Short mmCIF file of C-alpha atoms and ligand atoms in Angstrom, two decimals:
data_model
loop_
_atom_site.label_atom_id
_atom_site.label_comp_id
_atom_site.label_asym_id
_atom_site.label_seq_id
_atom_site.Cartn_x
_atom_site.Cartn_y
_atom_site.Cartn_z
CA UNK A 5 0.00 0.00 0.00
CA UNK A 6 1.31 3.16 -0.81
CA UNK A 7 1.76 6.06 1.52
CA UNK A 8 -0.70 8.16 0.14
CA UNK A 9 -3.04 5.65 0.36
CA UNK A 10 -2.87 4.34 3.86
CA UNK A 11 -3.08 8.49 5.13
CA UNK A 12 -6.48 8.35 3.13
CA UNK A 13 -7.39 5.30 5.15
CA UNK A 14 -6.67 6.58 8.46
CA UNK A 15 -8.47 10.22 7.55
CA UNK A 16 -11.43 8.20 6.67
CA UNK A 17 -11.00 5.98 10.10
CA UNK A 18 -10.90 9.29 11.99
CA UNK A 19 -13.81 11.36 10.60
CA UNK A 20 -15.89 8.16 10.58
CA UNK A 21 -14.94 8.36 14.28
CA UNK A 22 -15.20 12.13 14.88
CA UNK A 23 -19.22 11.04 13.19
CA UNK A 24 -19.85 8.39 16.08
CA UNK A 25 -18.64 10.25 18.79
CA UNK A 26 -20.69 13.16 17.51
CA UNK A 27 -23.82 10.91 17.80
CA UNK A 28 -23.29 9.66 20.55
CA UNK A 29 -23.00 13.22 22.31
CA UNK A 30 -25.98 13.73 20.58
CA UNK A 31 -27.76 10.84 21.84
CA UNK A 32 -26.55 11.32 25.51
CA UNK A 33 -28.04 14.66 25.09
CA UNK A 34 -31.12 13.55 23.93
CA UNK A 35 -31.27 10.73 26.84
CA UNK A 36 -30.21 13.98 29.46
CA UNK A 37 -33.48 15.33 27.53
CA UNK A 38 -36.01 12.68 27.84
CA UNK A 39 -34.28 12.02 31.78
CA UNK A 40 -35.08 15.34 32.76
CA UNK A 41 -38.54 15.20 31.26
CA UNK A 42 -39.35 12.21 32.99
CA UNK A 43 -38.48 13.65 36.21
CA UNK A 44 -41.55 16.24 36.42
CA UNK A 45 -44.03 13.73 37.80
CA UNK A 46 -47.35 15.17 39.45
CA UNK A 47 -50.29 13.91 40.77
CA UNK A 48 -52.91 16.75 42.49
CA UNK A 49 -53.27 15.80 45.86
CA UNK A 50 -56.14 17.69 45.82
CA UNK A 51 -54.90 19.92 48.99
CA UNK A 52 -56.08 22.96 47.71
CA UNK A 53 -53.49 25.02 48.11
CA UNK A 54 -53.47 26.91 44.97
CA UNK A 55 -56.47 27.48 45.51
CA UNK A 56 -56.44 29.45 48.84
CA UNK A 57 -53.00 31.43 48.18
CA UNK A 58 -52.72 31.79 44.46
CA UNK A 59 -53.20 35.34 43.72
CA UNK A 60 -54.54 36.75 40.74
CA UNK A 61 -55.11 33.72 38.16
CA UNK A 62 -54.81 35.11 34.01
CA UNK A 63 -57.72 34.78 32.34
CA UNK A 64 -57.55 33.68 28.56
CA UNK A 65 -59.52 34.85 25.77
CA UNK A 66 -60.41 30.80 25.61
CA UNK A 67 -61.42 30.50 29.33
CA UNK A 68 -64.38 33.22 28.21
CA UNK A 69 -64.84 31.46 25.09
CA UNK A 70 -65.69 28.11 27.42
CA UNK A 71 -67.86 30.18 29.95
CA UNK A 72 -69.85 31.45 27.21
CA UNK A 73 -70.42 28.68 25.68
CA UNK A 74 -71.59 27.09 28.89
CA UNK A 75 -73.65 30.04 29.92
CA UNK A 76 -71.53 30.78 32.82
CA UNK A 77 -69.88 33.95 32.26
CA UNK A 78 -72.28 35.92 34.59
CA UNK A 79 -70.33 33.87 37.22
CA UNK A 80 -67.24 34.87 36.51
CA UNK A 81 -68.19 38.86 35.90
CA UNK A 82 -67.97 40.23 39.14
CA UNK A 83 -64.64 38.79 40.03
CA UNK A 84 -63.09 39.94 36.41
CA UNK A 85 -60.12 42.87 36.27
CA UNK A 86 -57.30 44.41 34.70
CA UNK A 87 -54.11 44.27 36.18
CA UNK A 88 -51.79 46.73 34.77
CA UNK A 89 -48.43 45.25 35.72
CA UNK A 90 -45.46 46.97 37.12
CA UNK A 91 -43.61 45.30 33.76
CA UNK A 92 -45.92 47.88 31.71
CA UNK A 93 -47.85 44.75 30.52
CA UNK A 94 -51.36 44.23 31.25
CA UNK A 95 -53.33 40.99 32.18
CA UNK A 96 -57.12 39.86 32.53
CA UNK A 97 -57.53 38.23 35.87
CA UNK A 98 -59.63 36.43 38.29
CA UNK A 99 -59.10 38.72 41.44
CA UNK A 100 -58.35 37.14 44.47
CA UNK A 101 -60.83 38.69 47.23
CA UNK A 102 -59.72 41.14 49.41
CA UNK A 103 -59.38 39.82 53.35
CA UNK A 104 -62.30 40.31 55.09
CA UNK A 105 -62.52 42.58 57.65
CA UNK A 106 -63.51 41.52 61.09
CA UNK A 107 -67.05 40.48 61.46
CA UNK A 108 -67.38 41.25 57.97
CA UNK A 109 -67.54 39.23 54.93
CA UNK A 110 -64.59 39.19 51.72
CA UNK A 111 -66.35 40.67 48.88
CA UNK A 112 -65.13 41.13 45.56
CA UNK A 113 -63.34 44.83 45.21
CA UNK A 114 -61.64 47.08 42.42
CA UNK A 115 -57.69 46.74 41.90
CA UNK A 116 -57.84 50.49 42.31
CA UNK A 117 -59.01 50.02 45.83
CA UNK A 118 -56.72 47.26 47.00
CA UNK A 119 -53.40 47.36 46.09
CA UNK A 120 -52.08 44.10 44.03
CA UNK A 121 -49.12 43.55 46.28
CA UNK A 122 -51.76 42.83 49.12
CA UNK A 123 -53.72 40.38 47.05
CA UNK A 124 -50.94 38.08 46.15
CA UNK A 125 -51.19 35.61 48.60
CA UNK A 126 -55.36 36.13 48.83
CA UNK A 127 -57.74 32.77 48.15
CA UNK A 128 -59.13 32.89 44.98
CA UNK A 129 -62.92 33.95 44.72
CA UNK A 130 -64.70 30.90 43.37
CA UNK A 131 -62.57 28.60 46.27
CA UNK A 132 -65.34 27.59 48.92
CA UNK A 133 -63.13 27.41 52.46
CA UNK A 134 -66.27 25.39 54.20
CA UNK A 135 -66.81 23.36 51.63
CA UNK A 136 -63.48 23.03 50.37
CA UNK A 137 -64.19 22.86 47.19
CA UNK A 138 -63.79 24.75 43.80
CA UNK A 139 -67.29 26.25 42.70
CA UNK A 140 -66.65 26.21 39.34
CA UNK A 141 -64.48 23.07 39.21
CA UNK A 142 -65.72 22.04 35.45
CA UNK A 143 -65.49 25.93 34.02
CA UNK A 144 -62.31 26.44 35.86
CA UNK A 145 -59.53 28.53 33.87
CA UNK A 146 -57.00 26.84 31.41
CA UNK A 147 -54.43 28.45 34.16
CA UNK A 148 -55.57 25.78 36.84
CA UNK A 149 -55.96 23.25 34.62
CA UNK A 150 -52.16 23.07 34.23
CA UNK A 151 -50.84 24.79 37.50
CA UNK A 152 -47.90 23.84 38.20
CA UNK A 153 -46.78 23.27 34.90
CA UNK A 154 -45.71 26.58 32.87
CA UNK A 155 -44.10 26.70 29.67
CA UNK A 156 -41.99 30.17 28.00
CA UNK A 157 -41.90 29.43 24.11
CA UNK A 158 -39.06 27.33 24.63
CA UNK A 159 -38.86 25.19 28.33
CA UNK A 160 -41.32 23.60 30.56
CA UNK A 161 -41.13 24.73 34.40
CA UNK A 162 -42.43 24.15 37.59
CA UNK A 163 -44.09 27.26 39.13
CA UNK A 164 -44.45 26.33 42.87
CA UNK A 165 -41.47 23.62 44.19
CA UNK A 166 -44.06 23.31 47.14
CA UNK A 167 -47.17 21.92 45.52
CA UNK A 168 -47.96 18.66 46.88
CA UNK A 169 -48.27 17.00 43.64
CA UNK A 170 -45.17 17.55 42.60
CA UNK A 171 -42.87 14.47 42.74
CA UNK A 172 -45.86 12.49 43.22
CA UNK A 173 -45.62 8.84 41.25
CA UNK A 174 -48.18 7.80 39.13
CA UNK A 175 -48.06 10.11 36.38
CA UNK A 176 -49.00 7.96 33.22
CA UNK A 177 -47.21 9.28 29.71
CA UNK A 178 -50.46 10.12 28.43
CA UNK A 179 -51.17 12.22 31.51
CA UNK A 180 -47.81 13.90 31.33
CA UNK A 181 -48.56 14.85 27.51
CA UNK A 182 -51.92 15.94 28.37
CA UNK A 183 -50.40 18.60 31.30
CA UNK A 184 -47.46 19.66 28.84
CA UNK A 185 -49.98 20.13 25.88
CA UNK A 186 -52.49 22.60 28.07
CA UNK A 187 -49.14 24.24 29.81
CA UNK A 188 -48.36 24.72 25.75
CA UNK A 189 -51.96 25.95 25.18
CA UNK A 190 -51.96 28.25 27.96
CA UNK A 191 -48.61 29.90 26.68
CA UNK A 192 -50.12 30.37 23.33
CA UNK A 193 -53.58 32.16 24.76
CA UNK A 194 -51.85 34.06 27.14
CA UNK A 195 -49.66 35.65 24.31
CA UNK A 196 -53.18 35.85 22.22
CA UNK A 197 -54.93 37.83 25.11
CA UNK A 198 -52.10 40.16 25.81
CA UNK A 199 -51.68 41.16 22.36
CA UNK A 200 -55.27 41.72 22.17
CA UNK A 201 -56.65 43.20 25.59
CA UNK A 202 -54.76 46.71 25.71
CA UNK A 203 -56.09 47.56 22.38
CA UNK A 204 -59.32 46.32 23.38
CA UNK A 205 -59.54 48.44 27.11
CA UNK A 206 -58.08 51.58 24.88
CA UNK A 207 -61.90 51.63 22.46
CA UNK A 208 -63.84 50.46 25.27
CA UNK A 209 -62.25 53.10 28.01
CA UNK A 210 -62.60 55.89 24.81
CA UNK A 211 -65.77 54.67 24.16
CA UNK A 212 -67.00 55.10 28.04
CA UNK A 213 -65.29 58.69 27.75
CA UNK A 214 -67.02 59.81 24.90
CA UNK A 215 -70.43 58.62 26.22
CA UNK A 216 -69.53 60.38 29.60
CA UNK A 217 -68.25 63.98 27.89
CA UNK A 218 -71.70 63.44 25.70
CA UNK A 219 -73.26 62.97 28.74
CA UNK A 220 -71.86 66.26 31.08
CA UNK A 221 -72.72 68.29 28.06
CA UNK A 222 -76.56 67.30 27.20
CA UNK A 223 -76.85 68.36 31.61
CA UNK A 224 -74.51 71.60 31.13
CA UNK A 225 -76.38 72.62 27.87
CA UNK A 226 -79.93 71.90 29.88
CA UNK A 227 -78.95 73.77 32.69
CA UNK A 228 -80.73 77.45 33.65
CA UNK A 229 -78.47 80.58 33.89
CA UNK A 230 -79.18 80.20 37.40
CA UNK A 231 -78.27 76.96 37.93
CA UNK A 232 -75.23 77.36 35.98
CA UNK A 233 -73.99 80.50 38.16
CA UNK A 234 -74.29 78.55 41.34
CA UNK A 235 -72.41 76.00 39.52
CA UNK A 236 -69.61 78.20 38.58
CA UNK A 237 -69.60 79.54 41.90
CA UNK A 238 -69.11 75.34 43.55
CA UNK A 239 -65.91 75.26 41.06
CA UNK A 240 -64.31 78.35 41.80
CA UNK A 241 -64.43 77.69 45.69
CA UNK A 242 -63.41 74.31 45.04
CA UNK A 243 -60.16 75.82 42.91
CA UNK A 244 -59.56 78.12 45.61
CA UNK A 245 -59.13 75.59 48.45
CA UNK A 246 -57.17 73.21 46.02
CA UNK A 247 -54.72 76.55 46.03
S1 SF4 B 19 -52.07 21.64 42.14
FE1 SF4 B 19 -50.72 21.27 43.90
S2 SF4 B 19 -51.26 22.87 45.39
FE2 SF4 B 19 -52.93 22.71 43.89
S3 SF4 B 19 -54.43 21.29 44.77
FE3 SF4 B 19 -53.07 20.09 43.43
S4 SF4 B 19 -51.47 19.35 44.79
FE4 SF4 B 19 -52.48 21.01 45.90
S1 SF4 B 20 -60.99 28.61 39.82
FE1 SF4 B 20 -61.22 26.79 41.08
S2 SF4 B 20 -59.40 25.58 40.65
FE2 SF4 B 20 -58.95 27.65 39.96
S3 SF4 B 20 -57.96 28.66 41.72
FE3 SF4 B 20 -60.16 29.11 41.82
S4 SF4 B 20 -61.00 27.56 43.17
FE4 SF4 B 20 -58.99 26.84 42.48
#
C-alpha cells in the first residue's frame, strides 16, 4: 500500500470516528433530555393550596370562550379585572378577594381600591373554604388546569417547588402529555390575550369617555343661567381651596 493511500485510510478511520462520537453526544443529550422530562411527575393531591394562596389567576380569551359557551360567564363577571403590571404589561384576571374585615364578609373589590401587592397571597374567589371545594371546578380557567406546569416558548417549568403534587408517582405518559400540551396551550392564549386586551380596554375606556363627555354636556347645555352660576360659583371655591 502506498503512503498516500494508507493516510487516506486513516483520515477516513478518523472522521468516521469524529461522526460516532458526535452521535453519541448527541444521543446522551437527547437521553439527558427525555431524563429530565421524565423527572416532572405530578399527581394533584387535591390539597387545595393553589387554591387558597394563588393570587390573581390570568384569564384567557379561551377561558371566556368556554364560559360562554356554557352560559356561565355571569359567574365569573364580578370577580373579572385588569391588572396593569409593574412590567408595563397588562393581564385579565380572576381577582383574588380582598381579606375580610372583622365580622365582615370578603367581597369582591376594584384593583384600584386594593393594592395588588396585598392580594398576592389572597384565596381565589370561586374557592369555597367550608366546603373546600372549587365552585366552578368544570369551568375552571385553562391556568388551573395546568398549575404547576408553565411553559416560556421554549422550556417547561415548575411554578411552585411546594405543591404537593409535585414528585408524586403515578403520572401515566399520556397524563404527562396531556399537562405539557395545556401548559403549551396556555402559553399560546396568554400571548393571544395580551396582544389583544390593551387595544381592546383603549376603544372600550374611549368609548365610556365619549359617552360620559356626551353625557356632562346634554346636563350643562340643559342647565338654567341660574343653575349654571351657582355652579360656577361650587368650582371656583373648590379651585380656591385646592390653592
Ligand atoms: S395543584 Fe398542587 S397545590 Fe394545587 S391542589 Fe393540586 S397538589 Fe395542591
Ligand atoms: S378557579 Fe377553582 S381551581 Fe382555579 S384557583 Fe379558583 S378555586 Fe382553584
Amino acid at each position: 500500500m502506498t503512503e498516500d493511500k494508507q493516510k487516506d485510510q486513516d483520515t477516513e478511520k478518523d472522521e468516521e470516528q469524529k461522526i460516532n462520537n458526535s452521535e453519541n453526544e448527541t444521543t446522551e443529550e437527547e437521553a439527558k433530555r427525555e431524563e429530565s422530562k421524565a423527572k416532572f411527575t405530578f399527581k394533584c393531591t387535591r390539597c387545595d393550596k393553589c387554591c387558597l394562596e394563588r393570587g390573581p389567576i390570568p384569564i384567557t380569551i379561551s377561558d371566556l370562550e368556554l364560559w360562554a359557551r356554557n352560559g356561565v360567564i355571569a359567574n365569573f363577571l364580578p370577580y373579572l379585572d385588569i391588572y396593569n403590571k409593574p412590567d408595563g404589561g397588562m393581564d385579565l384576571i380572576l381577582k383574588p378577594l380582598a381579606p375580610a374585615k372583622e365580622g365582615e364578609e370578603a367581597q369582591p373589590g376594584s384593583l384600584k381600591e386594593v393594592p395588588i401587592k396585598e392580594l398576592l397571597q389572597e384565596k381565589c374567589p370561586l374557592y369555597n373554604k367550608e366546603q373546600k371545594k372549587c365552585l366552578v371546578y368544570e369551568n375552571r380557567p385553562l391556568s388551573c388546569r395546568t398549575y404547576p406546569l408553565e411553559f416560556d416558548g421554549k422550556n417547561f417549568s415548575v411554578v411552585d417547588v411546594d405543591c404537593p403534587g409535585v414528585g408524586e408517582e403515578g403520572m401515566t405518559k399520556e397524563e404527562l402529555k396531556e399537562m405539557r400540551d395545556t401548559a403549551k396551550r396556555m402559553y399560546y392564549e396568554l400571548t393571544r390575550i395580551r396582544i389583544a386586551l390593551p387595544v381592546l380596554n383603549q376603544i372600550i375606556t374611549g368609548n365610556f369617555m365619549r359617552t360620559l363627555m356626551q353625557q356632562q354636556m346634554e346636563v350643562m347645555s340643559s342647565l338654567s343661567e341660574e343653575d349654571k352660576e351657582k355652579l360656577d360659583e361650587i368650582l371656583k371655591k373648590g379651585q380656591e381651596t385646592n390653592e
